[in-house]
Short mmCIF file of C-alpha atoms in Angstrom, two decimals:
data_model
loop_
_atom_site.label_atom_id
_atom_site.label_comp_id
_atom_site.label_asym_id
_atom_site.label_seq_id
_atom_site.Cartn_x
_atom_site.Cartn_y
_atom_site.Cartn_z
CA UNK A 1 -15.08 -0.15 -3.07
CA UNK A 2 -13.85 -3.54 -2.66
CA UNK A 3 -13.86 -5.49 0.52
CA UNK A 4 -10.50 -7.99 0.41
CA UNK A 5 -9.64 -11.16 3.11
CA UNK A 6 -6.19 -12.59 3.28
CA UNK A 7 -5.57 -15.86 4.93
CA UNK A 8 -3.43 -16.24 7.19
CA UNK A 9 -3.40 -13.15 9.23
CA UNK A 10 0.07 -14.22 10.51
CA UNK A 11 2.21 -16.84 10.53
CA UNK A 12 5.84 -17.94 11.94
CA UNK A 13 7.63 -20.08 9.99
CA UNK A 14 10.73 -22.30 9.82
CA UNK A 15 13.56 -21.62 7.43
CA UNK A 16 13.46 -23.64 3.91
CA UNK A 17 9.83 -24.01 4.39
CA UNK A 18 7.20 -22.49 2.05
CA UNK A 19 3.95 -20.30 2.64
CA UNK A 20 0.98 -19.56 0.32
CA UNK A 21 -1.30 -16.74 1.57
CA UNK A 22 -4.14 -16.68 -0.13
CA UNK A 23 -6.44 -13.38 -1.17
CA UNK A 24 -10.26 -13.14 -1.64
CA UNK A 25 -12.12 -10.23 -3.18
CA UNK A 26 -15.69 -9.69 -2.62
CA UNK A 27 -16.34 -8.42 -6.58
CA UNK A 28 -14.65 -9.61 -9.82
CA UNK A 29 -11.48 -7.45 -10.66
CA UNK A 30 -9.20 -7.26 -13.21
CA UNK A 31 -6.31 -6.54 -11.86
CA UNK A 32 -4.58 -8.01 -8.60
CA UNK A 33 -1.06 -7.38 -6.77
CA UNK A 34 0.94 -8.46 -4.90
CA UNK A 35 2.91 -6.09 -2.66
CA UNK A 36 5.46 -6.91 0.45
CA UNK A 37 6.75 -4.33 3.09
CA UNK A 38 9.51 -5.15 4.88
CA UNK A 39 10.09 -4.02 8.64
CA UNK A 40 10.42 -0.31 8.99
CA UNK A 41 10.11 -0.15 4.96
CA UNK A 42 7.76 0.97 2.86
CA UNK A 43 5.36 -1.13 0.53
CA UNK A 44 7.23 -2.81 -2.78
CA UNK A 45 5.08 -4.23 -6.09
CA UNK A 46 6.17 -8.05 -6.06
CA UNK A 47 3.95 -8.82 -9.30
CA UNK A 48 0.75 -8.37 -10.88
CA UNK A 49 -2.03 -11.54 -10.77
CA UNK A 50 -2.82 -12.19 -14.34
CA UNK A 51 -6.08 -13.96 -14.71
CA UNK A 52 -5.25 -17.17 -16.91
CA UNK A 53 -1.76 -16.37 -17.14
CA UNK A 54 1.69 -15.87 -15.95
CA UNK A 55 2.20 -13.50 -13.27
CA UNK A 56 4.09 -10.61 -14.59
CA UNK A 57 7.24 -10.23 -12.16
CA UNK A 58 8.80 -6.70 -10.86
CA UNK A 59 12.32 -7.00 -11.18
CA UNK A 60 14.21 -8.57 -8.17
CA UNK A 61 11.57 -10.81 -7.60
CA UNK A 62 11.11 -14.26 -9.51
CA UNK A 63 8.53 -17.25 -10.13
CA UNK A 64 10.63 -19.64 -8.29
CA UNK A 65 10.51 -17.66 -5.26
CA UNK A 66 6.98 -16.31 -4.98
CA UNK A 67 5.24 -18.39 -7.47
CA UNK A 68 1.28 -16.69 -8.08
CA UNK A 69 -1.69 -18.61 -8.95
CA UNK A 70 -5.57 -16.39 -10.11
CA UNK A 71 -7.07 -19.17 -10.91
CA UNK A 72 -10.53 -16.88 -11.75
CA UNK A 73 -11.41 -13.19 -11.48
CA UNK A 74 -12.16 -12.65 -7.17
CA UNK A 75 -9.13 -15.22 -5.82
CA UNK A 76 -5.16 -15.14 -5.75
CA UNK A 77 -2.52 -17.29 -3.81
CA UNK A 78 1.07 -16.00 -3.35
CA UNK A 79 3.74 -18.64 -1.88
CA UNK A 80 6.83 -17.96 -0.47
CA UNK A 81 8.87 -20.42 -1.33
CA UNK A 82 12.39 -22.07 0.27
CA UNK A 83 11.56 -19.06 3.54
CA UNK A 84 14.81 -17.50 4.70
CA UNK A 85 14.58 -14.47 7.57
CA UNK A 86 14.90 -11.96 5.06
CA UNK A 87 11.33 -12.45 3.57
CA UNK A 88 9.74 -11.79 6.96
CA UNK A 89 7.23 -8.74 5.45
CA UNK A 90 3.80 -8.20 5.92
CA UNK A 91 2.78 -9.25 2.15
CA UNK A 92 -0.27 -7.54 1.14
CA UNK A 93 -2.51 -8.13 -1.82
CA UNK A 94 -4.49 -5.21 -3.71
CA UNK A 95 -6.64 -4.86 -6.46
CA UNK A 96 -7.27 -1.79 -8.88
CA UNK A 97 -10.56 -0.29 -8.97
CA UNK A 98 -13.14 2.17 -11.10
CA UNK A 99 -10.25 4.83 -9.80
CA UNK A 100 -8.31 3.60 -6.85
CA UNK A 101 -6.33 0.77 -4.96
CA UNK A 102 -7.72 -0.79 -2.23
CA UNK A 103 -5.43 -3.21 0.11
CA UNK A 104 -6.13 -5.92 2.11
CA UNK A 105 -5.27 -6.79 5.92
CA UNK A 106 -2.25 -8.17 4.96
CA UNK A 107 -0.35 -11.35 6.13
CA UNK A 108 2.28 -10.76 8.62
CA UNK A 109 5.47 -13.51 8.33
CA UNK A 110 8.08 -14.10 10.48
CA UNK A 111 10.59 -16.70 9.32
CA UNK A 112 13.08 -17.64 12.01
CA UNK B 1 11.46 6.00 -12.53
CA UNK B 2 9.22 7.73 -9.89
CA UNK B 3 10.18 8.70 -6.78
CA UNK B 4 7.67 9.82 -3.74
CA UNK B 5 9.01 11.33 -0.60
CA UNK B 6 7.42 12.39 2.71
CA UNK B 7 8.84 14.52 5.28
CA UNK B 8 8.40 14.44 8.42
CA UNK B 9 9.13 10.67 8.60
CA UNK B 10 8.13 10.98 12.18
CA UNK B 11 5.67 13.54 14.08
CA UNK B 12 4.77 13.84 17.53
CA UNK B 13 2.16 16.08 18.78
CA UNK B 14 -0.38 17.00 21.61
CA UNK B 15 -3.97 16.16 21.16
CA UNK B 16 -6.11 18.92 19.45
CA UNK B 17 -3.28 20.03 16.88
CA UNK B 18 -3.41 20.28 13.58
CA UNK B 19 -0.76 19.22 11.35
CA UNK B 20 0.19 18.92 7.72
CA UNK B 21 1.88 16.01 6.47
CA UNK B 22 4.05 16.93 3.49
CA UNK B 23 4.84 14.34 0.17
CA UNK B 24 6.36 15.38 -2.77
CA UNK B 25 6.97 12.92 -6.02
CA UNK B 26 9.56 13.61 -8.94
CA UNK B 27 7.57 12.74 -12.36
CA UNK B 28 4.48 15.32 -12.84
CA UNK B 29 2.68 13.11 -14.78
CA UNK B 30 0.27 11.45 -12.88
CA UNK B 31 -3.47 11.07 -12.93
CA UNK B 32 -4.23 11.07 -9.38
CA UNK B 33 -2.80 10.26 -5.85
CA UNK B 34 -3.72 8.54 -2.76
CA UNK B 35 -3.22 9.03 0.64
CA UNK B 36 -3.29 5.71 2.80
CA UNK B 37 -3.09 5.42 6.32
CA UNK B 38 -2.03 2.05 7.96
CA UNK B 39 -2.00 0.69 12.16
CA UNK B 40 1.03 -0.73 13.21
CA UNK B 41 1.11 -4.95 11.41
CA UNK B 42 -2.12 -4.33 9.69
CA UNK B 43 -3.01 -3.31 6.18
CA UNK B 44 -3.58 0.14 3.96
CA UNK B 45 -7.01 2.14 4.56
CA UNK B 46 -6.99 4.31 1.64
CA UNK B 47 -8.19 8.08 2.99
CA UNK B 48 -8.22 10.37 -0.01
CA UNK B 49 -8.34 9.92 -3.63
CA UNK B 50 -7.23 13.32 -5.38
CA UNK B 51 -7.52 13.04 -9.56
CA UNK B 52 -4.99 15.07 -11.33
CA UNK B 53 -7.58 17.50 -12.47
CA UNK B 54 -8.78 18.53 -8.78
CA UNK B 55 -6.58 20.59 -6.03
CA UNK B 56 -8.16 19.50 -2.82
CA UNK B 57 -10.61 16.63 -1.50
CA UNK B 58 -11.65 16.43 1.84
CA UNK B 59 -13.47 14.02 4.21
CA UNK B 60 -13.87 14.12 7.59
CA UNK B 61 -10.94 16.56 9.44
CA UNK B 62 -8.79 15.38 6.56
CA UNK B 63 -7.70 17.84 3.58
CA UNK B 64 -5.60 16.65 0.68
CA UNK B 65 -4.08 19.20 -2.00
CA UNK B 66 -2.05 18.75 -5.34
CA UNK B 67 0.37 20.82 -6.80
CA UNK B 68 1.07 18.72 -9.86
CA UNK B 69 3.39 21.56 -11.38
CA UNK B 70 5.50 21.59 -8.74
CA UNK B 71 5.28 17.85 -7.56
CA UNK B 72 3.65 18.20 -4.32
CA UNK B 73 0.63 16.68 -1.89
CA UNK B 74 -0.50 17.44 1.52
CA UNK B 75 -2.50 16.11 4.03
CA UNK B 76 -4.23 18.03 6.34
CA UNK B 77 -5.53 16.76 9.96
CA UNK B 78 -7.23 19.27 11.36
CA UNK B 79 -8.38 19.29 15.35
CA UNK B 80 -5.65 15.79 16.11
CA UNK B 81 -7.05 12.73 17.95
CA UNK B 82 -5.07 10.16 19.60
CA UNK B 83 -7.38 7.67 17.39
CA UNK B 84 -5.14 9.28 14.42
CA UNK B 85 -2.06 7.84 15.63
CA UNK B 86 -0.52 5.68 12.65
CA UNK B 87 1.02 5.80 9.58
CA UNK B 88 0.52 7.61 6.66
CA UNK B 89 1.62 7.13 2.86
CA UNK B 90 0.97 8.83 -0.17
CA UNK B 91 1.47 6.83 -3.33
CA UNK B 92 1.16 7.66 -7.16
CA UNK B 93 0.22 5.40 -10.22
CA UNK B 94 3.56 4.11 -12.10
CA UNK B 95 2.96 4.95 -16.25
CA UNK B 96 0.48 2.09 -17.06
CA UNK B 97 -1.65 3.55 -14.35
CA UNK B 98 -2.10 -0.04 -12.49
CA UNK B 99 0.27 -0.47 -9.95
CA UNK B 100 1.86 2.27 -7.46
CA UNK B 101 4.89 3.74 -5.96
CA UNK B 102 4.92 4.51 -2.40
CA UNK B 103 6.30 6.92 0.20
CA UNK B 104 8.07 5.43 3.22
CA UNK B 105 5.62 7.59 4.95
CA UNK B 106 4.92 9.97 8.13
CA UNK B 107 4.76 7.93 11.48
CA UNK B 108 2.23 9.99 13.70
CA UNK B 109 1.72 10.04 17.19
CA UNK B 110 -1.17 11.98 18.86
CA UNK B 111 -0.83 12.09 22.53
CA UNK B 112 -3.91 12.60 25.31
#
């Protein structure tokens, strides 16, 4: 299995500010997500963390707005970009492993 | 596109019960499921792992079947704890067998 930290836990933010949450993976993975779950709702694929390139986008959700960084194979940043009330979510990160997903704690936001 | 539902979207029993938890998803062809659960603000625990070519798997007081032919999963608490109290999603791999699609899932409340 693979043991994944998000920073921050939570955060409240202003609108029209911006918010990277970053993700940590104790192994090297292939393959990294992004996922966000809206109050009462249930979890939603934002994009998949390409290693050394572009993020690959689901559609409704765009670069400009969540732009992704995975810079190597155990670390990913999301950012929230331009923060209106509708992105408060918990946004979770995930990575694929020998079989299975594993999450992590997630990052709640609250954008007022 | 896949589709995953689970009924009841909300349970409430006494301690000591034991329940089934019902999800049912509308393309056949998967390799496997999961069953998460996840605490109110706070990330996914995955609980069960079923591949396509097994009909139960079990740990602990849980029991997960498939029914790939006819589209269905359960989850099985047997002998309820308030401790279970939480939510719980099923989720199948999309084709490309990377990412998921979830349930909205079963809020469960054990009480004393």
């Amino acid at each position: 299995s693979a043991v994944i930290s998000q920073k921050p836990s939570r955060d409240i933010c202003q609108r029209g500010t911006s918010l990277t949450i970053q993700c940590q993976v104790d192994s090297q993975v292939t393959m990294m997500f992004w996922y966000r779950q809206q109050p009462g709702q249930s979890l939603t694929l934002i994009a998949t963390a390409n290693q050394g390139s572009e993020a690959t986008y689901e559609s409704g959700f765009v670069i400009d707005k969540f732009p992704i960084s995975r810079p190597n194979l155990t670390f990913s940043t999301l950012t929230v970009s331009n923060m209106s009330p509708e992105d408060s979510s918990i946004y979770l990160c995930s990575v694929l492993g020998d079989r299975e997903q594993f999450f992590g704690p997630g990052t709640r936001l609250t954008v007022l | 596109k896949q589709e995953v539902t689970q009924i009841p979207a909300a349970l409430s029993v006494p301690e000591g019960e034991n329940l089934v938890l019902n999800c049912s998803f509308t393309d056949s062809a998967i390799y496997n499921l999961q069953w998460f659960r996840q605490d109110p603000g706070k990330g996914l625990t995955s609980l069960l792992l079923i591949q396509s070519s097994q009909r139960e798997q079990t740990s602990g007081r849980l029991n997960a079947s498939l029914d790939k032919s006819s589209g269905r999963s359960t989850l099985y608490i047997a002998a309820s704890q308030p401790g279970d109290s939480a939510t719980y999603l099923c989720a199948v791999p999309n084709s490309g067998y990377s990412t998921l699609t979830f349930g909205k899932g079963t809020m469960l409340l054990v009480s004393p």
